[in-house]
PDB file of C-alpha atoms in Angstrom:
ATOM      1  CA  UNK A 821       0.000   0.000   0.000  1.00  0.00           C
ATOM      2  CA  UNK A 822       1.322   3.413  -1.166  1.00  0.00           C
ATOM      3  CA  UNK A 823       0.278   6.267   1.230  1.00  0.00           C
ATOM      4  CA  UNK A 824      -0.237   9.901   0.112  1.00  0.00           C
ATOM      5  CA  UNK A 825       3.170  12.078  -0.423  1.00  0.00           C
ATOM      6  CA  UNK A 826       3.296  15.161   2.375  1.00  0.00           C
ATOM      7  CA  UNK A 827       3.566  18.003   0.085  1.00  0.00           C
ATOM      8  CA  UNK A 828       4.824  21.227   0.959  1.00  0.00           C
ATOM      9  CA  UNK A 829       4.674  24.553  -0.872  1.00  0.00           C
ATOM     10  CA  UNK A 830       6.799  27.742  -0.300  1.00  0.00           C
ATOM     11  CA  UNK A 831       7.233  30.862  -1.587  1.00  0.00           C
ATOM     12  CA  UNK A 832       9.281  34.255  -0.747  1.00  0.00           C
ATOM     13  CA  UNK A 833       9.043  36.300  -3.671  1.00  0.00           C
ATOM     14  CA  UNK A 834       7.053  38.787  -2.415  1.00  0.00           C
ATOM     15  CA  UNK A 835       6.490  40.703   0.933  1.00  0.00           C
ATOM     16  CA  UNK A 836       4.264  37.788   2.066  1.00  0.00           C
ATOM     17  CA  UNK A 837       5.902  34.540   3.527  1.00  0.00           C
ATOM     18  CA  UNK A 838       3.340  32.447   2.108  1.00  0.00           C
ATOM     19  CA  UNK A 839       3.449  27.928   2.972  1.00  0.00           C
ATOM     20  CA  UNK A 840       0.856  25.853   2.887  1.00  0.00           C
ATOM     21  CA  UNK A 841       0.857  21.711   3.636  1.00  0.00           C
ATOM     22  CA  UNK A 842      -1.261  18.759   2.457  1.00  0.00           C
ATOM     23  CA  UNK A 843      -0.969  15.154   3.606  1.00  0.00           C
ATOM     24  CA  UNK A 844      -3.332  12.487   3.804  1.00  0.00           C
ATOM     25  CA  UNK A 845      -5.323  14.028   6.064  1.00  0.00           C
ATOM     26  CA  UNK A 846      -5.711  17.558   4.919  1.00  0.00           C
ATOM     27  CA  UNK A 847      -4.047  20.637   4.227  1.00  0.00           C
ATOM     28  CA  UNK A 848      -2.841  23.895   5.941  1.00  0.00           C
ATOM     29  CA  UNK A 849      -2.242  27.167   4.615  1.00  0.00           C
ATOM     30  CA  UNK A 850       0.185  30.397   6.655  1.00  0.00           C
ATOM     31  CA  UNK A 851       0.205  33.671   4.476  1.00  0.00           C
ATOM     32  CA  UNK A 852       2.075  36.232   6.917  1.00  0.00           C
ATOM     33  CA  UNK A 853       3.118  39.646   5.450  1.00  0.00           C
ATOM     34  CA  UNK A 854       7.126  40.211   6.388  1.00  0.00           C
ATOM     35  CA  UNK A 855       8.139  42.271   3.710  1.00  0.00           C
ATOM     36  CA  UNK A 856      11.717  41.867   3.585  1.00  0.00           C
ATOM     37  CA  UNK A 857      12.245  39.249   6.576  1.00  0.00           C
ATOM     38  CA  UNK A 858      11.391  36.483   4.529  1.00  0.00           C
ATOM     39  CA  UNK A 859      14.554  34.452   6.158  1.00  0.00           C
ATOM     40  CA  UNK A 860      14.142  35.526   9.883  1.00  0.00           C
ATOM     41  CA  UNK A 861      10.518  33.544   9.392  1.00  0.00           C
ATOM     42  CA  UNK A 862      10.802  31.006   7.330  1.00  0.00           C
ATOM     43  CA  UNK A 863      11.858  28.020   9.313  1.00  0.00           C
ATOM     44  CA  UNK A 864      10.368  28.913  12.575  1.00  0.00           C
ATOM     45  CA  UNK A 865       6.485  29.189  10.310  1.00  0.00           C
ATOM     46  CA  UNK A 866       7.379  25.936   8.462  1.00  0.00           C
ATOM     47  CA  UNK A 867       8.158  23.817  11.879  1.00  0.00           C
ATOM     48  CA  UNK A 868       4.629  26.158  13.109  1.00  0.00           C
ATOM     49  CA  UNK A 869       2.309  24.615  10.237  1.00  0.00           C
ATOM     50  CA  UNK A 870       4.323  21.125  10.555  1.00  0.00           C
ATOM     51  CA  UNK A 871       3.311  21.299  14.901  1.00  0.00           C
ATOM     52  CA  UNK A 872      -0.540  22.845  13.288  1.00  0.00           C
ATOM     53  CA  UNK A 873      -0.970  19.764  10.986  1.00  0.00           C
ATOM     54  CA  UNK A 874       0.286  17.757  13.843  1.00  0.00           C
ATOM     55  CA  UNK A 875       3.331  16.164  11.840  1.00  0.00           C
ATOM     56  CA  UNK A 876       6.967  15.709  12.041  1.00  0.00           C
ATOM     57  CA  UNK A 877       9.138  18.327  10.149  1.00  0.00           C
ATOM     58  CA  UNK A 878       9.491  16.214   6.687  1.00  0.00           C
ATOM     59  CA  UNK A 879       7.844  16.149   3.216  1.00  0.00           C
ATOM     60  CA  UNK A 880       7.671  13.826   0.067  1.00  0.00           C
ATOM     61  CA  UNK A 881       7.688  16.902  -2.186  1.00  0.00           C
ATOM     62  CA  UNK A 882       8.338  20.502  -1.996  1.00  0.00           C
ATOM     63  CA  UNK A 883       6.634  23.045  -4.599  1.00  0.00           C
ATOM     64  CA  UNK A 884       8.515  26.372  -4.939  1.00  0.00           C
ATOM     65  CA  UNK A 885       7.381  29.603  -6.051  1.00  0.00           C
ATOM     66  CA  UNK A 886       9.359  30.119  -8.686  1.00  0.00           C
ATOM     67  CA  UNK A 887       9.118  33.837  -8.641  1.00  0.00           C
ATOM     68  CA  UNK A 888       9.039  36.857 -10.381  1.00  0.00           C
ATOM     69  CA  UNK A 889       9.667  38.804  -6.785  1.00  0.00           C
ATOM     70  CA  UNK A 890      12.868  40.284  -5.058  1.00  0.00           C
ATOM     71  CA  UNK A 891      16.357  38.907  -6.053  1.00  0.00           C
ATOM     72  CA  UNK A 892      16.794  38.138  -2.381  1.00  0.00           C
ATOM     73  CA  UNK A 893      13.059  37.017  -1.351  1.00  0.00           C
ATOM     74  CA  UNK A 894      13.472  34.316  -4.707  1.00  0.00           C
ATOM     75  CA  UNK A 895      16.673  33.171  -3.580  1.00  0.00           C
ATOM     76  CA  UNK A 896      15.765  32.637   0.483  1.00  0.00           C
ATOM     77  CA  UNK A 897      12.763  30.889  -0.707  1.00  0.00           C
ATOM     78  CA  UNK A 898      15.086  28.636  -3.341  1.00  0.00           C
ATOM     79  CA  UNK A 899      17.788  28.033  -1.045  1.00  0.00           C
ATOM     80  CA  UNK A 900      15.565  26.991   1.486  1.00  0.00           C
ATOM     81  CA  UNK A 901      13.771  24.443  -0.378  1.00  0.00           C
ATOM     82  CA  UNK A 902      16.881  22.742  -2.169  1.00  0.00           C
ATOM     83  CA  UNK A 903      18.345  22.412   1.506  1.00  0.00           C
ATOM     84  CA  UNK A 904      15.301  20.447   2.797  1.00  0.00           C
ATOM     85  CA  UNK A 905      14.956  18.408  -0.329  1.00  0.00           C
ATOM     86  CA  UNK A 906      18.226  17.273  -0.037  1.00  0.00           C
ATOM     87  CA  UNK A 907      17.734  16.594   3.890  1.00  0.00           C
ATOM     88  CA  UNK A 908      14.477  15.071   3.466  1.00  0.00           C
ATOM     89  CA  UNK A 909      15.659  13.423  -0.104  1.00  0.00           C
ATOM     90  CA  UNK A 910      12.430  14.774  -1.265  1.00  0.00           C
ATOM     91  CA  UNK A 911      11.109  15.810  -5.078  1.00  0.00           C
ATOM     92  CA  UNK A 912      11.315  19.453  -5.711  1.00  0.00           C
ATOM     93  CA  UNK A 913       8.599  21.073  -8.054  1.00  0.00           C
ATOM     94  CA  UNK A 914       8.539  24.707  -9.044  1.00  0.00           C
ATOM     95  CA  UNK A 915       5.617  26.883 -10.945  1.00  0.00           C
ATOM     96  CA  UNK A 916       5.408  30.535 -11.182  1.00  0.00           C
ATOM     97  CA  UNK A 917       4.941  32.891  -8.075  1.00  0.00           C
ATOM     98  CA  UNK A 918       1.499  34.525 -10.127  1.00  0.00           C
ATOM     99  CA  UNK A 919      -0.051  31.279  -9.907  1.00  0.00           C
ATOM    100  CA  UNK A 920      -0.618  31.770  -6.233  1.00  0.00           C
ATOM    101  CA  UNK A 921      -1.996  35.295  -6.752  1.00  0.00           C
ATOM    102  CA  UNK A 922      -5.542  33.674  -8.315  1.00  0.00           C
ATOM    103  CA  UNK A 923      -8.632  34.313  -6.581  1.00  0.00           C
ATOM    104  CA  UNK A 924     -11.396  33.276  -8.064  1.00  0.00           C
ATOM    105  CA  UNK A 925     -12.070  30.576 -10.952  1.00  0.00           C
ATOM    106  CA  UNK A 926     -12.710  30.796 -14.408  1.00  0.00           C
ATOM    107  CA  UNK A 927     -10.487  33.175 -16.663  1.00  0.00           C
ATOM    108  CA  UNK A 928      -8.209  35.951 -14.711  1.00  0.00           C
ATOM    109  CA  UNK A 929      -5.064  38.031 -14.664  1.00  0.00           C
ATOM    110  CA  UNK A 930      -2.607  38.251 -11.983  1.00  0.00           C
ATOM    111  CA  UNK A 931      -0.315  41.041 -11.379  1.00  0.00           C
ATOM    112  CA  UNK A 932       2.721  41.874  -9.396  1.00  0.00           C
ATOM    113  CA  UNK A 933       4.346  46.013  -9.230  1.00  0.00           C
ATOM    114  CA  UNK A 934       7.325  45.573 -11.738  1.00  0.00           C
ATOM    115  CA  UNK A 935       7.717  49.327 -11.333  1.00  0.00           C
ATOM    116  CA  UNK A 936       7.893  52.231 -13.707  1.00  0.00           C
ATOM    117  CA  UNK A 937       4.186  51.693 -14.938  1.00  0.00           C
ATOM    118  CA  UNK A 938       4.854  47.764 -15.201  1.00  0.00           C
ATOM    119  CA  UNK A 939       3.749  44.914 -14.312  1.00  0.00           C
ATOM    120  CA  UNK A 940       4.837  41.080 -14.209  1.00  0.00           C
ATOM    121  CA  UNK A 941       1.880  39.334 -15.225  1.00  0.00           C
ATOM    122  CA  UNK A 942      -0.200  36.255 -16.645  1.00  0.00           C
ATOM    123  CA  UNK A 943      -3.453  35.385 -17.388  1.00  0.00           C
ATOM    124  CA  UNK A 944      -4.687  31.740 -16.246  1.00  0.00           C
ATOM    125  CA  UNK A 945      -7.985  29.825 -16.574  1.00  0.00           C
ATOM    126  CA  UNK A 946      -8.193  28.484 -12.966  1.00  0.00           C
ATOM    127  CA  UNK A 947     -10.298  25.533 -11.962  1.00  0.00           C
ATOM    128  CA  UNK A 948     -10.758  23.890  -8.431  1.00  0.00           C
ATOM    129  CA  UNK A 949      -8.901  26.779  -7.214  1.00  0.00           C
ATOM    130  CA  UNK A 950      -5.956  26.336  -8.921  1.00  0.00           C
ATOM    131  CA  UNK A 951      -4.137  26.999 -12.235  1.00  0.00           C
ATOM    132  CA  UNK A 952      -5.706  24.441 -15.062  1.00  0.00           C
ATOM    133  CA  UNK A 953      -4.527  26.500 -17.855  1.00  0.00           C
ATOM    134  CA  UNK A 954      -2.287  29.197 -18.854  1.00  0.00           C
ATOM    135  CA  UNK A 955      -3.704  31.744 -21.223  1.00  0.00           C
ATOM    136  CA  UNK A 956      -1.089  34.285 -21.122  1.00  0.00           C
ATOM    137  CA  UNK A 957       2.524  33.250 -20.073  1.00  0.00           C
ATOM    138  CA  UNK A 958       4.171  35.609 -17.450  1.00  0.00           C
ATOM    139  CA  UNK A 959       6.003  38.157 -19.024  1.00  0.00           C
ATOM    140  CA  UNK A 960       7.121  42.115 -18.082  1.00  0.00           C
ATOM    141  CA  UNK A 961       4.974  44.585 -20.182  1.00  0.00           C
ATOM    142  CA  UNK A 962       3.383  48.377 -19.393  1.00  0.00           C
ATOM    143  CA  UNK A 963       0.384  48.051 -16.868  1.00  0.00           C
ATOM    144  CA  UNK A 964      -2.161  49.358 -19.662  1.00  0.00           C
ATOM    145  CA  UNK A 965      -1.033  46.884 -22.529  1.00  0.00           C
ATOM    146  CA  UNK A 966      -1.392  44.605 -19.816  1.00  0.00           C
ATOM    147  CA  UNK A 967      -4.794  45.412 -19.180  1.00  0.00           C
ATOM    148  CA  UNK A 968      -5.595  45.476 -22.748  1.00  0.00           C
ATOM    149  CA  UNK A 969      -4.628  41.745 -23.121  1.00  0.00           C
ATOM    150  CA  UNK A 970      -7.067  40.965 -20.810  1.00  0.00           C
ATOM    151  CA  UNK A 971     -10.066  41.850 -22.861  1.00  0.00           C
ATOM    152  CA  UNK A 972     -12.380  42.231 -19.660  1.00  0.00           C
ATOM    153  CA  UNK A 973     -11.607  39.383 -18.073  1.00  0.00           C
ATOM    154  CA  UNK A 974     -10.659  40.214 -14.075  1.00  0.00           C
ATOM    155  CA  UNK A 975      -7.222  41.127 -12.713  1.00  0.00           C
ATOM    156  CA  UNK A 976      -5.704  41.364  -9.669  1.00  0.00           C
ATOM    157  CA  UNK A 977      -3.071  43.366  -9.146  1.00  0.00           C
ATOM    158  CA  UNK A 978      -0.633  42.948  -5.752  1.00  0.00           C
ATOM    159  CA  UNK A 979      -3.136  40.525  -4.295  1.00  0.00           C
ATOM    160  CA  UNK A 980      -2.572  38.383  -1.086  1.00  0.00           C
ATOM    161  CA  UNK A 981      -0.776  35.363  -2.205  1.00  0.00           C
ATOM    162  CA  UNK A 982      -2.733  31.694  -1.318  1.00  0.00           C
ATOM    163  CA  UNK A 983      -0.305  28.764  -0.385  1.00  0.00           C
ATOM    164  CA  UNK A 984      -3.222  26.291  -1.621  1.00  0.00           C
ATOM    165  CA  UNK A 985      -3.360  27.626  -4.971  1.00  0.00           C
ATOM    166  CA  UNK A 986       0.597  27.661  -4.940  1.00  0.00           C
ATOM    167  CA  UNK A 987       0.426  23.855  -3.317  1.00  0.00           C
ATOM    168  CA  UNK A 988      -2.785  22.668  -6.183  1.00  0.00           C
ATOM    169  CA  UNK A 989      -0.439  24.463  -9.303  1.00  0.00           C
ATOM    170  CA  UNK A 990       2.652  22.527  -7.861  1.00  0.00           C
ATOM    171  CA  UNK A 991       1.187  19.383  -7.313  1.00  0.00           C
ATOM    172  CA  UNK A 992      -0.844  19.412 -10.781  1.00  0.00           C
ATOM    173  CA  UNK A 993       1.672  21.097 -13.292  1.00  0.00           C
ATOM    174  CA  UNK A 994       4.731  21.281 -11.264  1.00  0.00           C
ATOM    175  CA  UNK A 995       8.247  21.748 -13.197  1.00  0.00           C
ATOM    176  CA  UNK A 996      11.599  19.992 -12.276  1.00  0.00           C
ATOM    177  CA  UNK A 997      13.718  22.012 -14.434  1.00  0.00           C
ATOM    178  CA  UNK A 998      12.318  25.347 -13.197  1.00  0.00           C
ATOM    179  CA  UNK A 999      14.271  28.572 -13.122  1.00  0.00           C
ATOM    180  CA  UNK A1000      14.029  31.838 -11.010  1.00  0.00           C
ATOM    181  CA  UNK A1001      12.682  35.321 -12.055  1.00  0.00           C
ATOM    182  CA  UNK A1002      13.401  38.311 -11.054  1.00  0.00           C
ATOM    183  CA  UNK A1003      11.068  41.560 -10.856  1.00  0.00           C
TER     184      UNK A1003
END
């Protein structure tokens, strides 16, 4: 009998320190917003939903937010994960940051401040609340063409990030070979 993997999902690339948890018995989300302090928080708010869930400290797989955010917020985020996968000898999986910034379902845009009247965005059809399909890859452009892409459909600029989303992307569509971006 093959029992559930423990999944855990991170991400540091922006001012929210955002994890979330699922393991055969449920899941567990912590969004805190630390702006810079990603690292002073990290590990003390991973063991904190690990004691929540009622579980030792140790996953099957880890899904990392992938960014666009801060050079340093990516990398904390990044370094943090390899090190426990290669503690825990545990699958790493990474998808975009903007796939935890969905908030509804159906078709949407997500946005994060790129500055200078620009964005880093995508636009994703979201199911189940989580990324099913991506519409619009996530690329830098001006905040109105951005807009203008989305033909209506909602965005959200800047919103509160959701570990579950992050966790459900991961999980579904995750990436191996991933790479970091940078606002």
């Amino acid at each position: 009998m093959t029992l559930a993997p423990i999944t855990l999902a991170l991400d540091t690339a922006t001012p929210f320190l955002t994890l979330a948890l699922r393991w055969p018995g449920g899941e567990l989300e912590r969004v805190q917003e630390v702006g810079r302090a990603s690292a002073e928080f990290l590990a003390g708010e991973t063991q904190a939903l690990f004691d929540a869930a009622g579980l030792p400290l140790r996953a099957d797989r880890i899904v990392i937010g992938t960014g666009p955010g801060s050079y340093t917020g990516v990398r904390v985020g990044a370094s943090y994960a390899l090190g426990l996968c290669r503690v825990w000898d545990a699958e790493l999986l990474g998808v975009s940051t903007l796939e935890a910034l969905v908030q509804q379902e159906g078709a949407q845009g997500v946005s994060l401040d790129a500055r200078k009247g620009n964005v880093y965005g995508a636009v994703y059809e979201v199911a189940d609340g989580a990324v099913q399909c991506t519409l619009r890859a996530p690329c830098r452009l001006p905040l109105t063409d951005f807009e203008d892409l989305l033909a209506g459909k909602p965005h959200h600029a800047d919103p509160v990030p959701s570990g579950i989303a992050l966790l459900r992307a991961g999980e579904r569509h995750g990436v191996r070979n991933w790479q970091l971006a940078y606002l």
